[in-house]
Amino acid sequence: MLAIVVSRADEASAHIGEQLLEIADWTETVDDSRSDADGGGTVYRTDGAELREFKRRHLELKDPAAAFEQPEMLVFASKHAGETDELLTAHPTGNFGDAEYGGESGQFARAPPNAHRAVVTALEEHAPEEYDVGIECTHHGPTDIGVPSMFVEVGSAREQWRDPAAARAAARAMLDLRGTAADTPTEGGTRRQLVGFGGGHYVPRFERVVRETDWAVGHIAADWCLTALAEWASDDTESEAVIERAFAASGATYALVTGDHPDLVATIRSLGYRVVNERFLHETTGVPLEFADAAETAVEPVSEGLRFGDGATDPAESWRVVDLPAELLAETTGIDTEGVRSWFESNTLAFGTEQQGTVVTGPAVLDAGTDRSAVVDALAEVLGQRYDSVERDGEELRAREQRFDPDLAATLGIPEGPKYGRLSAGQSVEVNGREIEPETVQSERLRRFTL
């Protein structure tokens, strides 16, 4: 069940509440066991959601989930204030440093990374044309909420707080969260969730992760949050404890760090979490994390060139790593770099690369049903684009081609220069009244590739 908190002390929140009540069918009951300030009074329930109004500001609330009937997640309808224009935004709450605006210092509410990603998609679907949709870093309270939670906000000034179209968009996005899990599914003991570090208050890099990959983002410490942490924490131990709590409150074991923070990266790794780059998040999208981890161990990390083939989205239980014939691979890559890579992407589970993933180097990860000879056959076909004939003889591939032979041309008295170029291009030339056909000055070249 989704708990929705509306604050009468927040103008935008009140307008979002009005839109929520208008666009869904609610039943009303009265809760006399709680004060009006703590969510008592009229209670609104609809399929999968319960709405309560609080007299106090969101920042002043403690354990608001206790007011609801077995909530699984809680969303605050709120205003956003800032030097931005029309904006719909969402973020979890917490304080990396001193708690200036509610909650406890160095503490975090439990974030709902999967639902956070979902609400961004919903806000984009429902947003009025003039409104941007974004994500903010973790900031302000409350931190004692009781269930995974986040703020969904309309901003950034009174004109927008009173805008019924914006309030309606936020309301629709909230209701779209019914039935959405707070976290991504568990995969081999971990989740496809991360903690973000670095960057500005508004976080376009982490927005890109949410929009373009299947990873979800929990708490985010912008650069100013990291400064606040350094100023508040009394020593490294306390600072590490805050970072540890950010991971726990995000249900995450991965981190994405933007900017130059080598000491932070070292700390995160020392705590047992993995720091990844954006390429890793894109490459592993759709790939089971257990297989991705095993392939990195068997071949190389994504950061060093591992790329996944189409078969990695549903890898066979049994697979193997095979080395590739280096000379053959180099020759075919020189003939058709994109074609070679395309074949490996379509027919393998994973493969090693260089030059930012554009050039295949191997080894390759094949499912148990794919023989290495299929790789050789594919590369032989690429050889056929340049050579006149290609044949296999045991563990050797032989490629033959007829090429212009300048020595033969010289014996026929053909002067070096433009005529050489035309003959090399397969065109006939005239020398001393004689027409010389290109075949006359060609010799066979044989290349042998050990398999």
GROMACS .gro file of C-alpha atoms in nm:
model
  451
    1MET     CA    1   0.000   0.000   0.000
    2LEU     CA    2   0.122   0.349  -0.093
    3ALA     CA    3   0.102   0.614   0.177
    4ILE     CA    4   0.061   0.974   0.057
    5VAL     CA    5   0.137   1.261   0.292
    6VAL     CA    6  -0.019   1.602   0.228
    7SER     CA    7   0.082   1.900   0.443
    8ARG     CA    8  -0.167   2.183   0.490
    9ALA     CA    9   0.129   2.407   0.574
   10ASP     CA   10   0.265   2.358   0.220
   11GLU     CA   11   0.069   2.541  -0.051
   12ALA     CA   12   0.181   2.314  -0.333
   13SER     CA   13   0.118   2.005  -0.123
   14ALA     CA   14  -0.239   2.115  -0.055
   15HIS     CA   15  -0.304   2.170  -0.426
   16ILE     CA   16  -0.157   1.830  -0.515
   17GLY     CA   17  -0.383   1.680  -0.248
   18GLU     CA   18  -0.686   1.842  -0.408
   19GLN     CA   19  -0.594   1.694  -0.746
   20LEU     CA   20  -0.536   1.351  -0.592
   21LEU     CA   21  -0.885   1.351  -0.444
   22GLU     CA   22  -1.032   1.463  -0.774
   23ILE     CA   23  -0.872   1.211  -1.011
   24ALA     CA   24  -0.935   0.891  -0.808
   25ASP     CA   25  -1.232   0.738  -0.628
   26TRP     CA   26  -1.170   0.753  -0.253
   27THR     CA   27  -1.361   0.628   0.048
   28GLU     CA   28  -1.354   0.846   0.360
   29THR     CA   29  -1.323   0.745   0.722
   30VAL     CA   30  -1.237   0.940   1.036
   31ASP     CA   31  -0.939   0.863   1.259
   32ASP     CA   32  -0.998   1.011   1.606
   33SER     CA   33  -0.699   0.832   1.757
   34ARG     CA   34  -0.448   1.084   1.618
   35SER     CA   35  -0.431   1.459   1.635
   36ASP     CA   36  -0.484   1.674   1.331
   37ALA     CA   37  -0.113   1.763   1.334
   38ASP     CA   38  -0.019   1.394   1.312
   39GLY     CA   39  -0.246   1.284   1.029
   40GLY     CA   40  -0.567   1.228   1.222
   41GLY     CA   41  -0.911   1.334   1.108
   42THR     CA   42  -1.040   1.240   0.764
   43VAL     CA   43  -0.856   0.949   0.602
   44TYR     CA   44  -0.887   0.884   0.227
   45ARG     CA   45  -0.843   0.537   0.079
   46THR     CA   46  -0.848   0.411  -0.278
   47ASP     CA   47  -0.723   0.095  -0.443
   48GLY     CA   48  -0.357   0.060  -0.339
   49ALA     CA   49  -0.322   0.397  -0.167
   50GLU     CA   50  -0.407   0.588   0.149
   51LEU     CA   51  -0.392   0.967   0.183
   52ARG     CA   52  -0.366   1.159   0.507
   53GLU     CA   53  -0.337   1.531   0.567
   54PHE     CA   54  -0.097   1.667   0.829
   55LYS     CA   55  -0.121   2.013   0.977
   56ARG     CA   56   0.254   2.036   1.029
   57ARG     CA   57   0.524   2.086   0.766
   58HIS     CA   58   0.681   1.776   0.617
   59LEU     CA   59   1.021   1.858   0.766
   60GLU     CA   60   0.879   1.844   1.118
   61LEU     CA   61   0.723   1.498   1.093
   62LYS     CA   62   0.858   1.194   1.274
   63ASP     CA   63   0.762   0.841   1.176
   64PRO     CA   64   0.467   0.952   0.960
   65ALA     CA   65   0.429   0.596   0.829
   66ALA     CA   66   0.290   0.498   1.171
   67ALA     CA   67  -0.027   0.693   1.090
   68PHE     CA   68  -0.104   0.465   0.794
   69GLU     CA   69  -0.236   0.110   0.772
   70GLN     CA   70   0.060  -0.116   0.684
   71PRO     CA   71   0.223   0.105   0.419
   72GLU     CA   72   0.501  -0.034   0.202
   73MET     CA   73   0.617   0.303   0.075
   74LEU     CA   74   0.545   0.668   0.149
   75VAL     CA   75   0.541   0.973  -0.079
   76PHE     CA   76   0.537   1.335   0.034
   77ALA     CA   77   0.347   1.577  -0.191
   78SER     CA   78   0.555   1.892  -0.167
   79LYS     CA   79   0.662   2.223  -0.312
   80HIS     CA   80   1.005   2.282  -0.459
   81ALA     CA   81   1.174   2.617  -0.402
   82GLY     CA   82   1.482   2.721  -0.592
   83GLU     CA   83   1.631   2.926  -0.871
   84THR     CA   84   1.477   2.703  -1.134
   85ASP     CA   85   1.181   2.760  -1.362
   86GLU     CA   86   0.888   2.523  -1.405
   87LEU     CA   87   1.008   2.196  -1.259
   88LEU     CA   88   0.871   1.864  -1.138
   89THR     CA   89   1.125   1.678  -0.928
   90ALA     CA   90   1.174   1.392  -0.685
   91HIS     CA   91   1.433   1.291  -0.428
   92PRO     CA   92   1.481   1.089  -0.108
   93THR     CA   93   1.562   1.270   0.217
   94GLY     CA   94   1.857   1.272   0.451
   95ASN     CA   95   2.154   1.472   0.571
   96PHE     CA   96   2.514   1.392   0.480
   97GLY     CA   97   2.616   1.664   0.725
   98ASP     CA   98   2.446   1.891   0.975
   99ALA     CA   99   2.067   1.874   0.980
  100GLU     CA  100   1.979   2.236   0.904
  101TYR     CA  101   1.636   2.158   0.765
  102GLY     CA  102   1.483   1.871   0.956
  103GLY     CA  103   1.582   1.517   1.035
  104GLU     CA  104   1.898   1.405   1.212
  105SER     CA  105   2.256   1.493   1.120
  106GLY     CA  106   2.437   1.221   0.927
  107GLN     CA  107   2.120   1.013   0.893
  108PHE     CA  108   1.899   0.908   0.604
  109ALA     CA  109   1.546   0.796   0.539
  110ARG     CA  110   1.525   0.468   0.351
  111ALA     CA  111   1.523   0.557  -0.020
  112PRO     CA  112   1.300   0.376  -0.275
  113PRO     CA  113   1.538   0.358  -0.576
  114ASN     CA  114   1.311   0.156  -0.804
  115ALA     CA  115   1.006   0.372  -0.729
  116HIS     CA  116   1.220   0.685  -0.767
  117ARG     CA  117   1.307   0.574  -1.119
  118ALA     CA  118   0.941   0.495  -1.187
  119VAL     CA  119   0.816   0.832  -1.068
  120VAL     CA  120   1.059   1.015  -1.298
  121THR     CA  121   0.910   0.824  -1.592
  122ALA     CA  122   0.557   0.901  -1.469
  123LEU     CA  123   0.633   1.271  -1.421
  124GLU     CA  124   0.770   1.290  -1.776
  125GLU     CA  125   0.453   1.127  -1.904
  126HIS     CA  126   0.217   1.364  -1.724
  127ALA     CA  127   0.417   1.690  -1.709
  128PRO     CA  128   0.273   1.999  -1.877
  129GLU     CA  129   0.475   2.094  -2.184
  130GLU     CA  130   0.651   2.389  -2.020
  131TYR     CA  131   0.773   2.185  -1.721
  132ASP     CA  132   1.108   2.011  -1.695
  133VAL     CA  133   1.143   1.688  -1.497
  134GLY     CA  134   1.449   1.626  -1.284
  135ILE     CA  135   1.615   1.461  -0.987
  136GLU     CA  136   1.776   1.634  -0.693
  137CYS     CA  137   2.045   1.518  -0.459
  138THR     CA  138   1.959   1.398  -0.109
  139HIS     CA  139   1.880   1.686   0.125
  140HIS     CA  140   1.671   1.793   0.426
  141GLY     CA  141   1.453   1.587   0.656
  142PRO     CA  142   1.267   1.405   0.779
  143THR     CA  143   1.493   1.104   0.831
  144ASP     CA  144   1.272   0.899   1.066
  145ILE     CA  145   0.989   0.789   0.839
  146GLY     CA  146   0.942   0.415   0.893
  147VAL     CA  147   0.927   0.291   0.531
  148PRO     CA  148   1.103   0.374   0.203
  149SER     CA  149   1.003   0.725   0.104
  150MET     CA  150   1.064   1.023  -0.122
  151PHE     CA  151   0.942   1.373  -0.196
  152VAL     CA  152   0.759   1.448  -0.521
  153GLU     CA  153   0.766   1.822  -0.577
  154VAL     CA  154   0.623   2.102  -0.789
  155GLY     CA  155   0.842   2.409  -0.835
  156SER     CA  156   0.984   2.646  -0.823
  157ALA     CA  157   0.776   2.946  -0.702
  158ARG     CA  158   0.425   3.042  -0.596
  159GLU     CA  159   0.299   3.062  -0.953
  160GLN     CA  160   0.386   2.695  -1.007
  161TRP     CA  161   0.270   2.587  -0.660
  162ARG     CA  162  -0.076   2.718  -0.754
  163ASP     CA  163  -0.072   2.571  -1.105
  164PRO     CA  164  -0.347   2.306  -1.122
  165ALA     CA  165  -0.189   2.140  -1.428
  166ALA     CA  166   0.140   2.088  -1.243
  167ALA     CA  167  -0.039   1.965  -0.932
  168ARG     CA  168  -0.240   1.724  -1.142
  169ALA     CA  169   0.074   1.589  -1.310
  170ALA     CA  170   0.237   1.525  -0.972
  171ALA     CA  171  -0.083   1.363  -0.845
  172ARG     CA  172  -0.106   1.130  -1.143
  173ALA     CA  173   0.260   1.034  -1.111
  174MET     CA  174   0.210   0.947  -0.743
  175LEU     CA  175  -0.090   0.729  -0.812
  176ASP     CA  176   0.105   0.554  -1.088
  177LEU     CA  177   0.336   0.426  -0.812
  178ARG     CA  178   0.068   0.195  -0.675
  179GLY     CA  179   0.197  -0.159  -0.704
  180THR     CA  180   0.554  -0.042  -0.768
  181ALA     CA  181   0.819  -0.197  -0.545
  182ALA     CA  182   1.055   0.036  -0.361
  183ASP     CA  183   1.357  -0.171  -0.469
  184THR     CA  184   1.470  -0.352  -0.781
  185PRO     CA  185   1.465  -0.734  -0.762
  186THR     CA  186   1.747  -0.915  -0.585
  187GLU     CA  187   2.004  -1.070  -0.821
  188GLY     CA  188   2.245  -1.308  -0.655
  189GLY     CA  189   2.232  -1.126  -0.322
  190THR     CA  190   2.256  -0.773  -0.463
  191ARG     CA  191   2.032  -0.524  -0.639
  192ARG     CA  192   2.063  -0.308  -0.949
  193GLN     CA  193   2.087   0.002  -0.729
  194LEU     CA  194   2.362   0.250  -0.657
  195VAL     CA  195   2.458   0.549  -0.444
  196GLY     CA  196   2.566   0.862  -0.630
  197PHE     CA  197   2.849   1.095  -0.533
  198GLY     CA  198   2.959   1.430  -0.677
  199GLY     CA  199   2.816   1.687  -0.913
  200GLY     CA  200   2.569   1.966  -0.851
  201HIS     CA  201   2.242   1.984  -0.658
  202TYR     CA  202   2.054   1.890  -0.976
  203VAL     CA  203   2.203   1.571  -1.107
  204PRO     CA  204   2.186   1.528  -1.487
  205ARG     CA  205   2.434   1.239  -1.486
  206PHE     CA  206   2.223   1.036  -1.247
  207GLU     CA  207   1.909   1.137  -1.437
  208ARG     CA  208   2.075   0.990  -1.746
  209VAL     CA  209   2.139   0.664  -1.560
  210VAL     CA  210   1.774   0.644  -1.457
  211ARG     CA  211   1.644   0.726  -1.805
  212GLU     CA  212   1.886   0.525  -2.019
  213THR     CA  213   1.966   0.213  -1.816
  214ASP     CA  214   1.781  -0.035  -1.596
  215TRP     CA  215   1.976   0.078  -1.289
  216ALA     CA  216   1.815   0.273  -1.008
  217VAL     CA  217   1.969   0.544  -0.792
  218GLY     CA  218   1.921   0.581  -0.417
  219HIS     CA  219   2.082   0.856  -0.215
  220ILE     CA  220   2.300   1.112  -0.394
  221ALA     CA  221   2.569   1.322  -0.229
  222ALA     CA  222   2.631   1.630  -0.443
  223ASP     CA  223   2.961   1.812  -0.400
  224TRP     CA  224   2.801   2.045  -0.146
  225CYS     CA  225   2.681   1.741   0.050
  226LEU     CA  226   3.036   1.607   0.059
  227THR     CA  227   3.156   1.943   0.187
  228ALA     CA  228   2.886   1.937   0.454
  229LEU     CA  229   2.996   1.587   0.553
  230ALA     CA  230   3.359   1.694   0.586
  231GLU     CA  231   3.260   1.992   0.800
  232TRP     CA  232   3.026   1.796   1.027
  233ALA     CA  233   3.209   1.466   1.081
  234SER     CA  234   3.455   1.475   1.370
  235ASP     CA  235   3.693   1.221   1.212
  236ASP     CA  236   3.731   0.968   0.930
  237THR     CA  237   3.548   0.701   1.129
  238GLU     CA  238   3.236   0.915   1.159
  239SER     CA  239   3.257   1.013   0.792
  240GLU     CA  240   3.283   0.647   0.690
  241ALA     CA  241   2.983   0.566   0.909
  242VAL     CA  242   2.772   0.824   0.723
  243ILE     CA  243   2.877   0.682   0.386
  244GLU     CA  244   2.798   0.332   0.513
  245ARG     CA  245   2.450   0.449   0.619
  246ALA     CA  246   2.390   0.604   0.275
  247PHE     CA  247   2.451   0.263   0.115
  248ALA     CA  248   2.232   0.084   0.368
  249ALA     CA  249   1.951   0.337   0.322
  250SER     CA  250   1.973   0.289  -0.057
  251GLY     CA  251   1.977  -0.091  -0.051
  252ALA     CA  252   2.287  -0.060  -0.269
  253THR     CA  253   2.632  -0.214  -0.305
  254TYR     CA  254   2.744  -0.006  -0.605
  255ALA     CA  255   2.855   0.355  -0.635
  256LEU     CA  256   2.885   0.599  -0.924
  257VAL     CA  257   3.122   0.888  -0.856
  258THR     CA  258   3.131   1.196  -1.076
  259GLY     CA  259   3.421   1.438  -1.057
  260ASP     CA  260   3.769   1.393  -0.910
  261HIS     CA  261   3.732   1.233  -0.565
  262PRO     CA  262   4.016   0.978  -0.529
  263ASP     CA  263   4.002   0.969  -0.148
  264LEU     CA  264   3.627   0.914  -0.155
  265VAL     CA  265   3.665   0.633  -0.408
  266ALA     CA  266   3.929   0.470  -0.186
  267THR     CA  267   3.698   0.498   0.116
  268ILE     CA  268   3.402   0.345  -0.067
  269ARG     CA  269   3.614   0.053  -0.182
  270SER     CA  270   3.759   0.003   0.164
  271LEU     CA  271   3.403  -0.031   0.296
  272GLY     CA  272   3.346  -0.319   0.054
  273TYR     CA  273   3.137  -0.144  -0.211
  274ARG     CA  274   3.209  -0.141  -0.582
  275VAL     CA  275   3.272   0.185  -0.768
  276VAL     CA  276   3.157   0.158  -1.130
  277ASN     CA  277   3.148   0.398  -1.423
  278GLU     CA  278   2.860   0.491  -1.646
  279ARG     CA  279   2.981   0.255  -1.919
  280PHE     CA  280   2.938  -0.039  -1.679
  281LEU     CA  281   2.577   0.064  -1.612
  282HIS     CA  282   2.497   0.086  -1.983
  283GLU     CA  283   2.675  -0.238  -2.073
  284THR     CA  284   2.510  -0.441  -1.796
  285THR     CA  285   2.160  -0.313  -1.868
  286GLY     CA  286   1.953  -0.622  -1.938
  287VAL     CA  287   2.240  -0.854  -1.842
  288PRO     CA  288   2.197  -1.064  -1.525
  289LEU     CA  289   2.443  -0.933  -1.267
  290GLU     CA  290   2.560  -1.282  -1.173
  291PHE     CA  291   2.663  -1.350  -1.532
  292ALA     CA  292   2.815  -1.003  -1.572
  293ASP     CA  293   3.028  -1.059  -1.265
  294ALA     CA  294   3.138  -1.405  -1.380
  295ALA     CA  295   3.224  -1.279  -1.730
  296GLU     CA  296   3.430  -0.994  -1.587
  297THR     CA  297   3.621  -1.244  -1.376
  298ALA     CA  298   3.677  -1.479  -1.670
  299VAL     CA  299   3.769  -1.218  -1.933
  300GLU     CA  300   3.827  -0.863  -1.807
  301PRO     CA  301   3.629  -0.586  -1.636
  302VAL     CA  302   3.391  -0.374  -1.841
  303SER     CA  303   3.614  -0.077  -1.761
  304GLU     CA  304   3.900  -0.253  -1.945
  305GLY     CA  305   3.701  -0.352  -2.253
  306LEU     CA  306   3.455  -0.636  -2.184
  307ARG     CA  307   3.138  -0.597  -2.387
  308PHE     CA  308   2.827  -0.814  -2.381
  309GLY     CA  309   2.663  -0.982  -2.678
  310ASP     CA  310   2.292  -1.016  -2.742
  311GLY     CA  311   2.291  -1.361  -2.583
  312ALA     CA  312   2.396  -1.214  -2.247
  313THR     CA  313   2.042  -1.102  -2.169
  314ASP     CA  314   1.948  -1.467  -2.124
  315PRO     CA  315   2.278  -1.656  -2.093
  316ALA     CA  316   2.295  -2.033  -2.098
  317GLU     CA  317   2.382  -2.200  -1.769
  318SER     CA  318   2.686  -2.357  -1.935
  319TRP     CA  319   2.932  -2.137  -2.123
  320ARG     CA  320   3.303  -2.120  -2.194
  321VAL     CA  321   3.575  -1.872  -2.277
  322VAL     CA  322   3.767  -1.925  -2.602
  323ASP     CA  323   4.076  -1.748  -2.731
  324LEU     CA  324   4.063  -1.607  -3.083
  325PRO     CA  325   4.325  -1.649  -3.359
  326ALA     CA  326   4.505  -1.318  -3.320
  327GLU     CA  327   4.647  -1.276  -3.673
  328LEU     CA  328   4.317  -1.371  -3.837
  329LEU     CA  329   4.123  -1.137  -3.609
  330ALA     CA  330   4.361  -0.849  -3.680
  331GLU     CA  331   4.334  -0.902  -4.058
  332THR     CA  332   3.954  -0.922  -4.061
  333THR     CA  333   3.923  -0.624  -3.829
  334GLY     CA  334   4.131  -0.426  -4.078
  335ILE     CA  335   3.894  -0.531  -4.356
  336ASP     CA  336   3.562  -0.464  -4.177
  337THR     CA  337   3.590  -0.342  -3.818
  338GLU     CA  338   3.219  -0.275  -3.774
  339GLY     CA  339   3.115  -0.600  -3.940
  340VAL     CA  340   3.341  -0.808  -3.716
  341ARG     CA  341   3.214  -0.636  -3.403
  342SER     CA  342   2.854  -0.672  -3.517
  343TRP     CA  343   2.898  -1.049  -3.558
  344PHE     CA  344   3.043  -1.088  -3.210
  345GLU     CA  345   2.766  -0.875  -3.063
  346SER     CA  346   2.499  -1.089  -3.231
  347ASN     CA  347   2.651  -1.434  -3.176
  348THR     CA  348   2.838  -1.437  -2.845
  349LEU     CA  349   2.762  -1.385  -2.480
  350ALA     CA  350   3.055  -1.148  -2.427
  351PHE     CA  351   3.387  -1.053  -2.582
  352GLY     CA  352   3.699  -0.851  -2.509
  353THR     CA  353   3.764  -0.523  -2.693
  354GLU     CA  354   3.993  -0.222  -2.708
  355GLN     CA  355   3.967   0.137  -2.833
  356GLN     CA  356   3.660   0.209  -2.618
  357GLY     CA  357   3.482  -0.106  -2.721
  358THR     CA  358   3.503  -0.054  -3.099
  359VAL     CA  359   3.768  -0.315  -3.187
  360VAL     CA  360   3.727  -0.683  -3.095
  361THR     CA  361   4.037  -0.843  -2.945
  362GLY     CA  362   3.895  -1.144  -2.763
  363PRO     CA  363   3.866  -1.371  -2.587
  364ALA     CA  364   3.501  -1.453  -2.650
  365VAL     CA  365   3.242  -1.609  -2.422
  366LEU     CA  366   3.034  -1.871  -2.606
  367ASP     CA  367   2.745  -2.080  -2.483
  368ALA     CA  368   2.810  -2.451  -2.467
  369GLY     CA  369   2.619  -2.512  -2.788
  370THR     CA  370   2.831  -2.277  -3.000
  371ASP     CA  371   3.153  -2.424  -3.140
  372ARG     CA  372   3.465  -2.214  -3.188
  373SER     CA  373   3.457  -2.307  -3.556
  374ALA     CA  374   3.153  -2.080  -3.594
  375VAL     CA  375   3.379  -1.788  -3.506
  376VAL     CA  376   3.640  -1.902  -3.759
  377ASP     CA  377   3.374  -1.942  -4.030
  378ALA     CA  378   3.248  -1.589  -3.967
  379LEU     CA  379   3.597  -1.442  -3.985
  380ALA     CA  380   3.668  -1.643  -4.301
  381GLU     CA  381   3.363  -1.485  -4.460
  382VAL     CA  382   3.504  -1.141  -4.384
  383LEU     CA  383   3.833  -1.244  -4.547
  384GLY     CA  384   3.634  -1.314  -4.861
  385GLN     CA  385   3.563  -0.942  -4.893
  386ARG     CA  386   3.931  -0.884  -4.981
  387TYR     CA  387   4.072  -1.217  -5.098
  388ASP     CA  388   3.976  -1.407  -5.413
  389SER     CA  389   3.949  -1.740  -5.236
  390VAL     CA  390   3.951  -1.862  -4.876
  391GLU     CA  391   3.979  -2.228  -4.777
  392ARG     CA  392   4.036  -2.416  -4.455
  393ASP     CA  393   4.292  -2.691  -4.425
  394GLY     CA  394   4.286  -2.840  -4.077
  395GLU     CA  395   4.412  -2.583  -3.832
  396GLU     CA  396   4.505  -2.339  -4.104
  397LEU     CA  397   4.308  -2.090  -4.309
  398ARG     CA  398   4.449  -2.007  -4.653
  399ALA     CA  399   4.353  -1.688  -4.833
  400ARG     CA  400   4.462  -1.619  -5.192
  401GLU     CA  401   4.443  -1.303  -5.397
  402GLN     CA  402   4.573  -1.181  -5.733
  403ARG     CA  403   4.763  -0.855  -5.687
  404PHE     CA  404   4.948  -0.615  -5.913
  405ASP     CA  405   5.315  -0.716  -5.929
  406PRO     CA  406   5.547  -0.421  -6.005
  407ASP     CA  407   5.832  -0.660  -6.090
  408LEU     CA  408   5.624  -0.819  -6.368
  409ALA     CA  409   5.528  -0.473  -6.490
  410ALA     CA  410   5.894  -0.374  -6.508
  411THR     CA  411   5.983  -0.678  -6.719
  412LEU     CA  412   5.721  -0.563  -6.972
  413GLY     CA  413   5.874  -0.217  -6.989
  414ILE     CA  414   5.586  -0.043  -6.817
  415PRO     CA  415   5.714   0.282  -6.663
  416GLU     CA  416   5.639   0.357  -6.301
  417GLY     CA  417   5.377   0.622  -6.244
  418PRO     CA  418   5.008   0.659  -6.335
  419LYS     CA  419   5.007   0.339  -6.540
  420TYR     CA  420   5.100   0.138  -6.230
  421GLY     CA  421   4.805   0.291  -6.050
  422ARG     CA  422   4.560   0.202  -6.328
  423LEU     CA  423   4.685  -0.154  -6.354
  424SER     CA  424   4.665  -0.193  -5.977
  425ALA     CA  425   4.304  -0.074  -5.998
  426GLY     CA  426   4.225  -0.342  -6.257
  427GLN     CA  427   4.237  -0.119  -6.566
  428SER     CA  428   4.429  -0.191  -6.887
  429VAL     CA  429   4.700   0.047  -7.016
  430GLU     CA  430   4.876   0.106  -7.349
  431VAL     CA  431   5.255   0.083  -7.367
  432ASN     CA  432   5.439   0.137  -7.698
  433GLY     CA  433   5.123   0.065  -7.892
  434ARG     CA  434   5.049  -0.252  -7.698
  435GLU     CA  435   4.748  -0.289  -7.468
  436ILE     CA  436   4.846  -0.448  -7.139
  437GLU     CA  437   4.564  -0.619  -6.948
  438PRO     CA  438   4.586  -0.604  -6.566
  439GLU     CA  439   4.590  -0.985  -6.539
  440THR     CA  440   4.920  -0.988  -6.728
  441VAL     CA  441   5.102  -0.816  -6.443
  442GLN     CA  442   4.938  -0.992  -6.150
  443SER     CA  443   5.081  -1.260  -5.924
  444GLU     CA  444   4.915  -1.471  -5.660
  445ARG     CA  445   4.957  -1.380  -5.294
  446LEU     CA  446   4.894  -1.648  -5.032
  447ARG     CA  447   4.823  -1.569  -4.665
  448ARG     CA  448   4.819  -1.846  -4.405
  449PHE     CA  449   4.635  -1.794  -4.076
  450THR     CA  450   4.699  -2.040  -3.797
  451LEU     CA  451   4.380  -2.126  -3.614
   0.00000   0.00000   0.00000
